[in-house]
Amino acid sequence: MSPSLIALPPALPAELLTWILNHTAYPTTVLICKPRAAFLESLLASISSPDGPPAPNSPTSDDDLPSSPPNPTTDDTSDPSRSKHPLLLKTLHQISVSRHISLIYIPTVSHYRAYVSVLPQPSKVSAPPNRTWEKKGDKKARLIVYGLVELHRNTSEWSAQGLGRSLAGLVEAGSRDGRGVVCLEEGMWEQNDEDLEDEGVPMLNGSVRRGGLGDEDSGWSGRTVEVGRIFAKWFKFGKAEW
């Protein structure tokens, strides 16, 4: 059975986990392509400021002050659960599905390729009861890779050759067990989703970057190819569901 191969737009860590809990099939294996401490730091930041980056401190004017003190009986903050991000609430749904989700932290490209080459079999634990499926094929076990492109950046594997090798190994791992495979990058504040797909990488490993005073003068020597074209060889591009 050939796996479904989908590349999704970037997502913040909180968006990723919420999407996994609400929309993905089980069992799900998530490869986080960064150290655990770095991912938890990013997750905390995205939970603390879900609508955008923290605003810089600025003087408070009289217009910014409330006209009357908050009513403790009607203020939203009187209920602690209202001020919490949904991921911080231990709902029955989260408890029931957490045993079907495996998070694996991948610090380097070498670790990633080694793990993918010996990817364990999906868990045999059955999916949670009364699970509804929004799309055809969602009942497949799923393998999600978060931050694969960024994992290659500033390494000797930052090239079409290096990315292609990593993606080919991922496709092979998915096909062995018929898993659905999803790739996406970590979202950044004020980031254009199109920037990453259009970013050019050198064709071969070990290419040399040209020096220059500005962005137009610097770049890679030799031919380059867009990241989106590398993914398009195997993956279909989907829309964000967050």
PDB file of C-alpha atoms in Angstrom:
ATOM      1  CA  MET A   1       0.000   0.000   0.000  1.00  0.00           C
ATOM      2  CA  SER A   2       1.534   3.319  -1.051  1.00  0.00           C
ATOM      3  CA  PRO A   3       1.539   5.991   1.661  1.00  0.00           C
ATOM      4  CA  SER A   4      -0.034   9.434   1.357  1.00  0.00           C
ATOM      5  CA  LEU A   5       2.711  12.062   1.243  1.00  0.00           C
ATOM      6  CA  ILE A   6       1.659  15.577   2.248  1.00  0.00           C
ATOM      7  CA  ALA A   7       3.698  18.754   2.809  1.00  0.00           C
ATOM      8  CA  LEU A   8       1.877  21.338   4.930  1.00  0.00           C
ATOM      9  CA  PRO A   9       2.598  25.045   5.564  1.00  0.00           C
ATOM     10  CA  PRO A  10       4.626  25.974   8.655  1.00  0.00           C
ATOM     11  CA  ALA A  11       2.924  25.765  12.054  1.00  0.00           C
ATOM     12  CA  LEU A  12       3.791  27.000  15.520  1.00  0.00           C
ATOM     13  CA  PRO A  13       4.465  24.217  18.052  1.00  0.00           C
ATOM     14  CA  ALA A  14       1.119  24.775  19.785  1.00  0.00           C
ATOM     15  CA  GLU A  15      -0.666  24.659  16.424  1.00  0.00           C
ATOM     16  CA  LEU A  16       1.108  21.421  15.548  1.00  0.00           C
ATOM     17  CA  LEU A  17       0.122  19.637  18.762  1.00  0.00           C
ATOM     18  CA  THR A  18      -3.463  20.900  18.624  1.00  0.00           C
ATOM     19  CA  TRP A  19      -3.782  19.675  15.032  1.00  0.00           C
ATOM     20  CA  ILE A  20      -2.349  16.272  15.950  1.00  0.00           C
ATOM     21  CA  LEU A  21      -4.813  15.873  18.822  1.00  0.00           C
ATOM     22  CA  ASN A  22      -7.840  16.918  16.796  1.00  0.00           C
ATOM     23  CA  HIS A  23      -7.254  15.848  13.202  1.00  0.00           C
ATOM     24  CA  THR A  24      -4.727  13.046  12.834  1.00  0.00           C
ATOM     25  CA  ALA A  25      -4.981   9.276  12.797  1.00  0.00           C
ATOM     26  CA  TYR A  26      -3.553   6.990  15.426  1.00  0.00           C
ATOM     27  CA  PRO A  27      -1.032   5.666  16.113  1.00  0.00           C
ATOM     28  CA  THR A  28       0.993   8.767  15.237  1.00  0.00           C
ATOM     29  CA  THR A  29       4.772   9.132  15.422  1.00  0.00           C
ATOM     30  CA  VAL A  30       6.105  12.699  15.445  1.00  0.00           C
ATOM     31  CA  LEU A  31       9.758  13.389  14.684  1.00  0.00           C
ATOM     32  CA  ILE A  32      10.679  16.758  16.201  1.00  0.00           C
ATOM     33  CA  CYS A  33      13.829  17.855  14.376  1.00  0.00           C
ATOM     34  CA  LYS A  34      15.403  19.792  17.233  1.00  0.00           C
ATOM     35  CA  PRO A  35      16.507  19.068  20.803  1.00  0.00           C
ATOM     36  CA  ARG A  36      13.769  18.546  23.389  1.00  0.00           C
ATOM     37  CA  ALA A  37      14.688  21.630  25.424  1.00  0.00           C
ATOM     38  CA  ALA A  38      14.602  23.879  22.345  1.00  0.00           C
ATOM     39  CA  PHE A  39      11.209  22.513  21.275  1.00  0.00           C
ATOM     40  CA  LEU A  40       9.697  22.979  24.746  1.00  0.00           C
ATOM     41  CA  GLU A  41      10.976  26.558  24.805  1.00  0.00           C
ATOM     42  CA  SER A  42       9.317  27.263  21.450  1.00  0.00           C
ATOM     43  CA  LEU A  43       6.141  25.518  22.593  1.00  0.00           C
ATOM     44  CA  LEU A  44       5.958  27.615  25.751  1.00  0.00           C
ATOM     45  CA  ALA A  45       6.403  30.797  23.718  1.00  0.00           C
ATOM     46  CA  SER A  46       3.630  29.842  21.289  1.00  0.00           C
ATOM     47  CA  ILE A  47       1.260  28.933  24.135  1.00  0.00           C
ATOM     48  CA  SER A  48       1.990  32.132  26.050  1.00  0.00           C
ATOM     49  CA  SER A  49       1.424  34.342  22.996  1.00  0.00           C
ATOM     50  CA  PRO A  50      -0.912  32.434  20.647  1.00  0.00           C
ATOM     51  CA  ASP A  51      -1.894  35.515  18.628  1.00  0.00           C
ATOM     52  CA  GLY A  52       1.538  36.959  18.033  1.00  0.00           C
ATOM     53  CA  PRO A  53       4.913  37.803  19.527  1.00  0.00           C
ATOM     54  CA  PRO A  54       5.044  39.630  22.841  1.00  0.00           C
ATOM     55  CA  ALA A  55       4.608  43.356  22.365  1.00  0.00           C
ATOM     56  CA  PRO A  56       7.414  45.623  23.594  1.00  0.00           C
ATOM     57  CA  ASN A  57       6.819  47.525  26.795  1.00  0.00           C
ATOM     58  CA  SER A  58       5.343  50.952  26.167  1.00  0.00           C
ATOM     59  CA  PRO A  59       4.136  53.772  28.423  1.00  0.00           C
ATOM     60  CA  THR A  60       0.517  53.441  29.486  1.00  0.00           C
ATOM     61  CA  SER A  61      -1.742  56.394  28.724  1.00  0.00           C
ATOM     62  CA  ASP A  62      -4.967  57.334  30.489  1.00  0.00           C
ATOM     63  CA  ASP A  63      -6.925  56.006  27.506  1.00  0.00           C
ATOM     64  CA  ASP A  64      -5.510  52.552  28.121  1.00  0.00           C
ATOM     65  CA  LEU A  65      -6.772  52.384  31.703  1.00  0.00           C
ATOM     66  CA  PRO A  66     -10.116  50.669  32.380  1.00  0.00           C
ATOM     67  CA  SER A  67     -13.028  52.961  33.192  1.00  0.00           C
ATOM     68  CA  SER A  68     -13.939  50.790  36.179  1.00  0.00           C
ATOM     69  CA  PRO A  69     -12.276  47.981  38.105  1.00  0.00           C
ATOM     70  CA  PRO A  70     -13.002  44.475  36.887  1.00  0.00           C
ATOM     71  CA  ASN A  71     -15.967  42.722  38.436  1.00  0.00           C
ATOM     72  CA  PRO A  72     -14.682  39.594  40.175  1.00  0.00           C
ATOM     73  CA  THR A  73     -17.980  37.823  39.568  1.00  0.00           C
ATOM     74  CA  THR A  74     -18.083  38.440  35.812  1.00  0.00           C
ATOM     75  CA  ASP A  75     -14.440  38.805  34.812  1.00  0.00           C
ATOM     76  CA  ASP A  76     -13.148  35.937  32.606  1.00  0.00           C
ATOM     77  CA  THR A  77     -10.075  35.567  34.765  1.00  0.00           C
ATOM     78  CA  SER A  78     -12.215  34.433  37.698  1.00  0.00           C
ATOM     79  CA  ASP A  79     -12.318  31.001  36.060  1.00  0.00           C
ATOM     80  CA  PRO A  80      -8.732  29.680  35.870  1.00  0.00           C
ATOM     81  CA  SER A  81      -9.594  27.327  33.014  1.00  0.00           C
ATOM     82  CA  ARG A  82     -10.575  30.236  30.761  1.00  0.00           C
ATOM     83  CA  SER A  83      -7.124  31.791  30.877  1.00  0.00           C
ATOM     84  CA  LYS A  84      -5.346  28.550  30.036  1.00  0.00           C
ATOM     85  CA  HIS A  85      -4.374  27.380  26.586  1.00  0.00           C
ATOM     86  CA  PRO A  86      -6.333  24.230  25.603  1.00  0.00           C
ATOM     87  CA  LEU A  87      -3.099  22.223  25.607  1.00  0.00           C
ATOM     88  CA  LEU A  88      -2.681  22.973  29.313  1.00  0.00           C
ATOM     89  CA  LEU A  89      -6.040  21.436  30.212  1.00  0.00           C
ATOM     90  CA  LYS A  90      -6.046  17.719  30.975  1.00  0.00           C
ATOM     91  CA  THR A  91      -9.217  16.829  29.139  1.00  0.00           C
ATOM     92  CA  LEU A  92     -10.443  13.254  28.794  1.00  0.00           C
ATOM     93  CA  HIS A  93      -9.790  13.517  25.059  1.00  0.00           C
ATOM     94  CA  GLN A  94      -6.131  14.433  25.523  1.00  0.00           C
ATOM     95  CA  ILE A  95      -5.618  11.721  28.119  1.00  0.00           C
ATOM     96  CA  SER A  96      -7.216   9.054  25.924  1.00  0.00           C
ATOM     97  CA  VAL A  97      -5.233   9.844  22.771  1.00  0.00           C
ATOM     98  CA  SER A  98      -1.844  10.629  24.334  1.00  0.00           C
ATOM     99  CA  ARG A  99      -0.996   6.913  24.558  1.00  0.00           C
ATOM    100  CA  HIS A 100      -1.320   6.712  20.761  1.00  0.00           C
ATOM    101  CA  ILE A 101       1.192   9.521  20.049  1.00  0.00           C
ATOM    102  CA  SER A 102       4.987   9.146  20.174  1.00  0.00           C
ATOM    103  CA  LEU A 103       7.272  12.204  20.184  1.00  0.00           C
ATOM    104  CA  ILE A 104      10.855  11.562  19.068  1.00  0.00           C
ATOM    105  CA  TYR A 105      13.436  14.353  19.297  1.00  0.00           C
ATOM    106  CA  ILE A 106      16.011  14.424  16.490  1.00  0.00           C
ATOM    107  CA  PRO A 107      18.995  16.772  17.082  1.00  0.00           C
ATOM    108  CA  THR A 108      20.998  16.197  13.862  1.00  0.00           C
ATOM    109  CA  VAL A 109      20.644  14.980  10.290  1.00  0.00           C
ATOM    110  CA  SER A 110      22.672  11.871  11.153  1.00  0.00           C
ATOM    111  CA  HIS A 111      20.293  11.006  14.002  1.00  0.00           C
ATOM    112  CA  TYR A 112      17.323  11.542  11.699  1.00  0.00           C
ATOM    113  CA  ARG A 113      18.588   9.227   8.963  1.00  0.00           C
ATOM    114  CA  ALA A 114      19.586   6.540  11.442  1.00  0.00           C
ATOM    115  CA  TYR A 115      16.169   6.572  13.116  1.00  0.00           C
ATOM    116  CA  VAL A 116      14.197   6.602   9.871  1.00  0.00           C
ATOM    117  CA  SER A 117      16.193   3.661   8.531  1.00  0.00           C
ATOM    118  CA  VAL A 118      15.121   1.475  11.481  1.00  0.00           C
ATOM    119  CA  LEU A 119      11.719   3.040  12.167  1.00  0.00           C
ATOM    120  CA  PRO A 120       9.812   0.819  14.627  1.00  0.00           C
ATOM    121  CA  GLN A 121       6.513  -0.775  13.650  1.00  0.00           C
ATOM    122  CA  PRO A 122       3.386   1.273  14.449  1.00  0.00           C
ATOM    123  CA  SER A 123       1.782   0.527  17.792  1.00  0.00           C
ATOM    124  CA  LYS A 124      -0.837  -2.216  17.765  1.00  0.00           C
ATOM    125  CA  VAL A 125      -2.985  -0.387  20.323  1.00  0.00           C
ATOM    126  CA  SER A 126      -6.366   0.297  18.738  1.00  0.00           C
ATOM    127  CA  ALA A 127      -7.520   3.852  18.112  1.00  0.00           C
ATOM    128  CA  PRO A 128      -9.711   5.623  20.678  1.00  0.00           C
ATOM    129  CA  PRO A 129     -13.397   4.595  20.509  1.00  0.00           C
ATOM    130  CA  ASN A 130     -15.975   6.715  18.676  1.00  0.00           C
ATOM    131  CA  ARG A 131     -13.237   8.321  16.587  1.00  0.00           C
ATOM    132  CA  THR A 132     -14.648  10.142  13.544  1.00  0.00           C
ATOM    133  CA  TRP A 133     -12.634  10.538  10.343  1.00  0.00           C
ATOM    134  CA  GLU A 134     -12.845  13.731   8.326  1.00  0.00           C
ATOM    135  CA  LYS A 135     -11.003  12.556   5.228  1.00  0.00           C
ATOM    136  CA  LYS A 136     -10.532   9.364   3.299  1.00  0.00           C
ATOM    137  CA  GLY A 137      -7.297   7.677   4.326  1.00  0.00           C
ATOM    138  CA  ASP A 138      -7.144   9.230   7.795  1.00  0.00           C
ATOM    139  CA  LYS A 139      -7.346   5.786   9.392  1.00  0.00           C
ATOM    140  CA  LYS A 140      -3.725   5.101   8.405  1.00  0.00           C
ATOM    141  CA  ALA A 141      -0.965   5.242  10.967  1.00  0.00           C
ATOM    142  CA  ARG A 142       0.806   8.542  10.458  1.00  0.00           C
ATOM    143  CA  LEU A 143       4.416   9.708  10.540  1.00  0.00           C
ATOM    144  CA  ILE A 144       4.854  13.464  11.005  1.00  0.00           C
ATOM    145  CA  VAL A 145       8.222  15.181  10.553  1.00  0.00           C
ATOM    146  CA  TYR A 146       8.490  18.690  12.004  1.00  0.00           C
ATOM    147  CA  GLY A 147      11.398  20.933  10.987  1.00  0.00           C
ATOM    148  CA  LEU A 148      13.242  18.690   8.528  1.00  0.00           C
ATOM    149  CA  VAL A 149      14.388  21.514   6.246  1.00  0.00           C
ATOM    150  CA  GLU A 150      15.653  23.640   9.125  1.00  0.00           C
ATOM    151  CA  LEU A 151      17.531  20.612  10.480  1.00  0.00           C
ATOM    152  CA  HIS A 152      19.667  20.632   7.311  1.00  0.00           C
ATOM    153  CA  ARG A 153      20.385  24.365   7.364  1.00  0.00           C
ATOM    154  CA  ASN A 154      23.977  25.396   8.074  1.00  0.00           C
ATOM    155  CA  THR A 155      25.205  21.814   7.680  1.00  0.00           C
ATOM    156  CA  SER A 156      27.102  20.034   4.918  1.00  0.00           C
ATOM    157  CA  GLU A 157      23.750  18.462   3.905  1.00  0.00           C
ATOM    158  CA  TRP A 158      22.180  21.830   3.039  1.00  0.00           C
ATOM    159  CA  SER A 159      21.630  21.048  -0.633  1.00  0.00           C
ATOM    160  CA  ALA A 160      19.161  19.455  -3.011  1.00  0.00           C
ATOM    161  CA  GLN A 161      21.254  16.309  -2.759  1.00  0.00           C
ATOM    162  CA  GLY A 162      21.109  16.245   1.053  1.00  0.00           C
ATOM    163  CA  LEU A 163      17.411  17.119   1.346  1.00  0.00           C
ATOM    164  CA  GLY A 164      16.529  14.672  -1.408  1.00  0.00           C
ATOM    165  CA  ARG A 165      18.361  11.855   0.347  1.00  0.00           C
ATOM    166  CA  SER A 166      16.545  12.559   3.615  1.00  0.00           C
ATOM    167  CA  LEU A 167      13.149  12.747   1.916  1.00  0.00           C
ATOM    168  CA  ALA A 168      13.762   9.550  -0.041  1.00  0.00           C
ATOM    169  CA  GLY A 169      14.526   7.721   3.207  1.00  0.00           C
ATOM    170  CA  LEU A 170      11.338   9.114   4.742  1.00  0.00           C
ATOM    171  CA  VAL A 171       9.222   7.996   1.790  1.00  0.00           C
ATOM    172  CA  GLU A 172      10.742   4.525   1.992  1.00  0.00           C
ATOM    173  CA  ALA A 173      10.043   4.336   5.738  1.00  0.00           C
ATOM    174  CA  GLY A 174       6.413   5.268   5.175  1.00  0.00           C
ATOM    175  CA  SER A 175       5.962   2.739   2.390  1.00  0.00           C
ATOM    176  CA  ARG A 176       7.312  -0.134   4.516  1.00  0.00           C
ATOM    177  CA  ASP A 177       4.317   0.020   6.850  1.00  0.00           C
ATOM    178  CA  GLY A 178       1.827   1.927   4.713  1.00  0.00           C
ATOM    179  CA  ARG A 179       1.959   5.005   6.948  1.00  0.00           C
ATOM    180  CA  GLY A 180       0.745   8.406   5.886  1.00  0.00           C
ATOM    181  CA  VAL A 181       3.666  10.859   5.908  1.00  0.00           C
ATOM    182  CA  VAL A 182       3.343  14.567   6.702  1.00  0.00           C
ATOM    183  CA  CYS A 183       6.171  17.135   6.560  1.00  0.00           C
ATOM    184  CA  LEU A 184       6.009  20.690   7.854  1.00  0.00           C
ATOM    185  CA  GLU A 185       8.328  23.309   9.275  1.00  0.00           C
ATOM    186  CA  GLU A 186       8.138  25.314  12.463  1.00  0.00           C
ATOM    187  CA  GLY A 187       6.322  28.598  11.924  1.00  0.00           C
ATOM    188  CA  MET A 188       7.879  31.897  12.905  1.00  0.00           C
ATOM    189  CA  TRP A 189       6.254  35.179  13.833  1.00  0.00           C
ATOM    190  CA  GLU A 190       5.715  37.418  10.791  1.00  0.00           C
ATOM    191  CA  GLN A 191       6.869  34.654   8.435  1.00  0.00           C
ATOM    192  CA  ASN A 192       5.580  34.317   4.889  1.00  0.00           C
ATOM    193  CA  ASP A 193       4.680  30.690   4.226  1.00  0.00           C
ATOM    194  CA  GLU A 194       5.861  31.042   0.625  1.00  0.00           C
ATOM    195  CA  ASP A 195       9.393  32.075   1.585  1.00  0.00           C
ATOM    196  CA  LEU A 196      10.586  28.589   2.472  1.00  0.00           C
ATOM    197  CA  GLU A 197       9.240  26.889  -0.660  1.00  0.00           C
ATOM    198  CA  ASP A 198      10.936  29.501  -2.838  1.00  0.00           C
ATOM    199  CA  GLU A 199      14.257  29.425  -1.002  1.00  0.00           C
ATOM    200  CA  GLY A 200      17.082  28.185  -3.191  1.00  0.00           C
ATOM    201  CA  VAL A 201      19.584  25.564  -2.072  1.00  0.00           C
ATOM    202  CA  PRO A 202      22.695  24.402  -3.952  1.00  0.00           C
ATOM    203  CA  MET A 203      22.431  21.270  -6.038  1.00  0.00           C
ATOM    204  CA  LEU A 204      25.272  19.341  -4.364  1.00  0.00           C
ATOM    205  CA  ASN A 205      26.675  18.921  -0.861  1.00  0.00           C
ATOM    206  CA  GLY A 206      29.704  21.029  -0.027  1.00  0.00           C
ATOM    207  CA  SER A 207      28.817  23.985  -2.273  1.00  0.00           C
ATOM    208  CA  VAL A 208      30.476  27.288  -1.411  1.00  0.00           C
ATOM    209  CA  ARG A 209      28.553  30.466  -0.640  1.00  0.00           C
ATOM    210  CA  ARG A 210      29.698  33.611  -2.424  1.00  0.00           C
ATOM    211  CA  GLY A 211      30.563  36.577  -0.273  1.00  0.00           C
ATOM    212  CA  GLY A 212      28.945  39.950  -0.812  1.00  0.00           C
ATOM    213  CA  LEU A 213      27.953  43.202   0.825  1.00  0.00           C
ATOM    214  CA  GLY A 214      24.236  42.730   0.271  1.00  0.00           C
ATOM    215  CA  ASP A 215      21.653  40.027  -0.228  1.00  0.00           C
ATOM    216  CA  GLU A 216      21.849  40.410  -4.006  1.00  0.00           C
ATOM    217  CA  ASP A 217      25.624  39.967  -4.037  1.00  0.00           C
ATOM    218  CA  SER A 218      25.745  36.895  -1.790  1.00  0.00           C
ATOM    219  CA  GLY A 219      24.482  33.442  -2.692  1.00  0.00           C
ATOM    220  CA  TRP A 220      25.525  29.933  -3.596  1.00  0.00           C
ATOM    221  CA  SER A 221      28.035  29.232  -6.328  1.00  0.00           C
ATOM    222  CA  GLY A 222      26.688  27.065  -9.133  1.00  0.00           C
ATOM    223  CA  ARG A 223      23.088  26.048  -9.762  1.00  0.00           C
ATOM    224  CA  THR A 224      20.405  26.178  -7.081  1.00  0.00           C
ATOM    225  CA  VAL A 225      16.939  24.658  -6.796  1.00  0.00           C
ATOM    226  CA  GLU A 226      13.911  25.740  -4.764  1.00  0.00           C
ATOM    227  CA  VAL A 227      13.020  23.738  -1.658  1.00  0.00           C
ATOM    228  CA  GLY A 228       9.456  23.401  -2.940  1.00  0.00           C
ATOM    229  CA  ARG A 229      10.644  21.653  -6.102  1.00  0.00           C
ATOM    230  CA  ILE A 230      12.577  19.103  -4.047  1.00  0.00           C
ATOM    231  CA  PHE A 231       9.456  18.233  -2.048  1.00  0.00           C
ATOM    232  CA  ALA A 232       7.280  18.174  -5.170  1.00  0.00           C
ATOM    233  CA  LYS A 233       9.151  15.103  -6.420  1.00  0.00           C
ATOM    234  CA  TRP A 234       7.350  12.993  -3.796  1.00  0.00           C
ATOM    235  CA  PHE A 235       4.888  15.157  -1.857  1.00  0.00           C
ATOM    236  CA  LYS A 236       1.621  16.921  -2.541  1.00  0.00           C
ATOM    237  CA  PHE A 237       1.143  20.323  -0.933  1.00  0.00           C
ATOM    238  CA  GLY A 238      -1.770  20.687   1.457  1.00  0.00           C
ATOM    239  CA  LYS A 239      -3.441  23.639   3.150  1.00  0.00           C
ATOM    240  CA  ALA A 240      -3.060  24.629   6.771  1.00  0.00           C
ATOM    241  CA  GLU A 241      -5.755  23.344   9.107  1.00  0.00           C
ATOM    242  CA  TRP A 242      -4.852  25.670  11.983  1.00  0.00           C
TER     243      TRP A 242
END
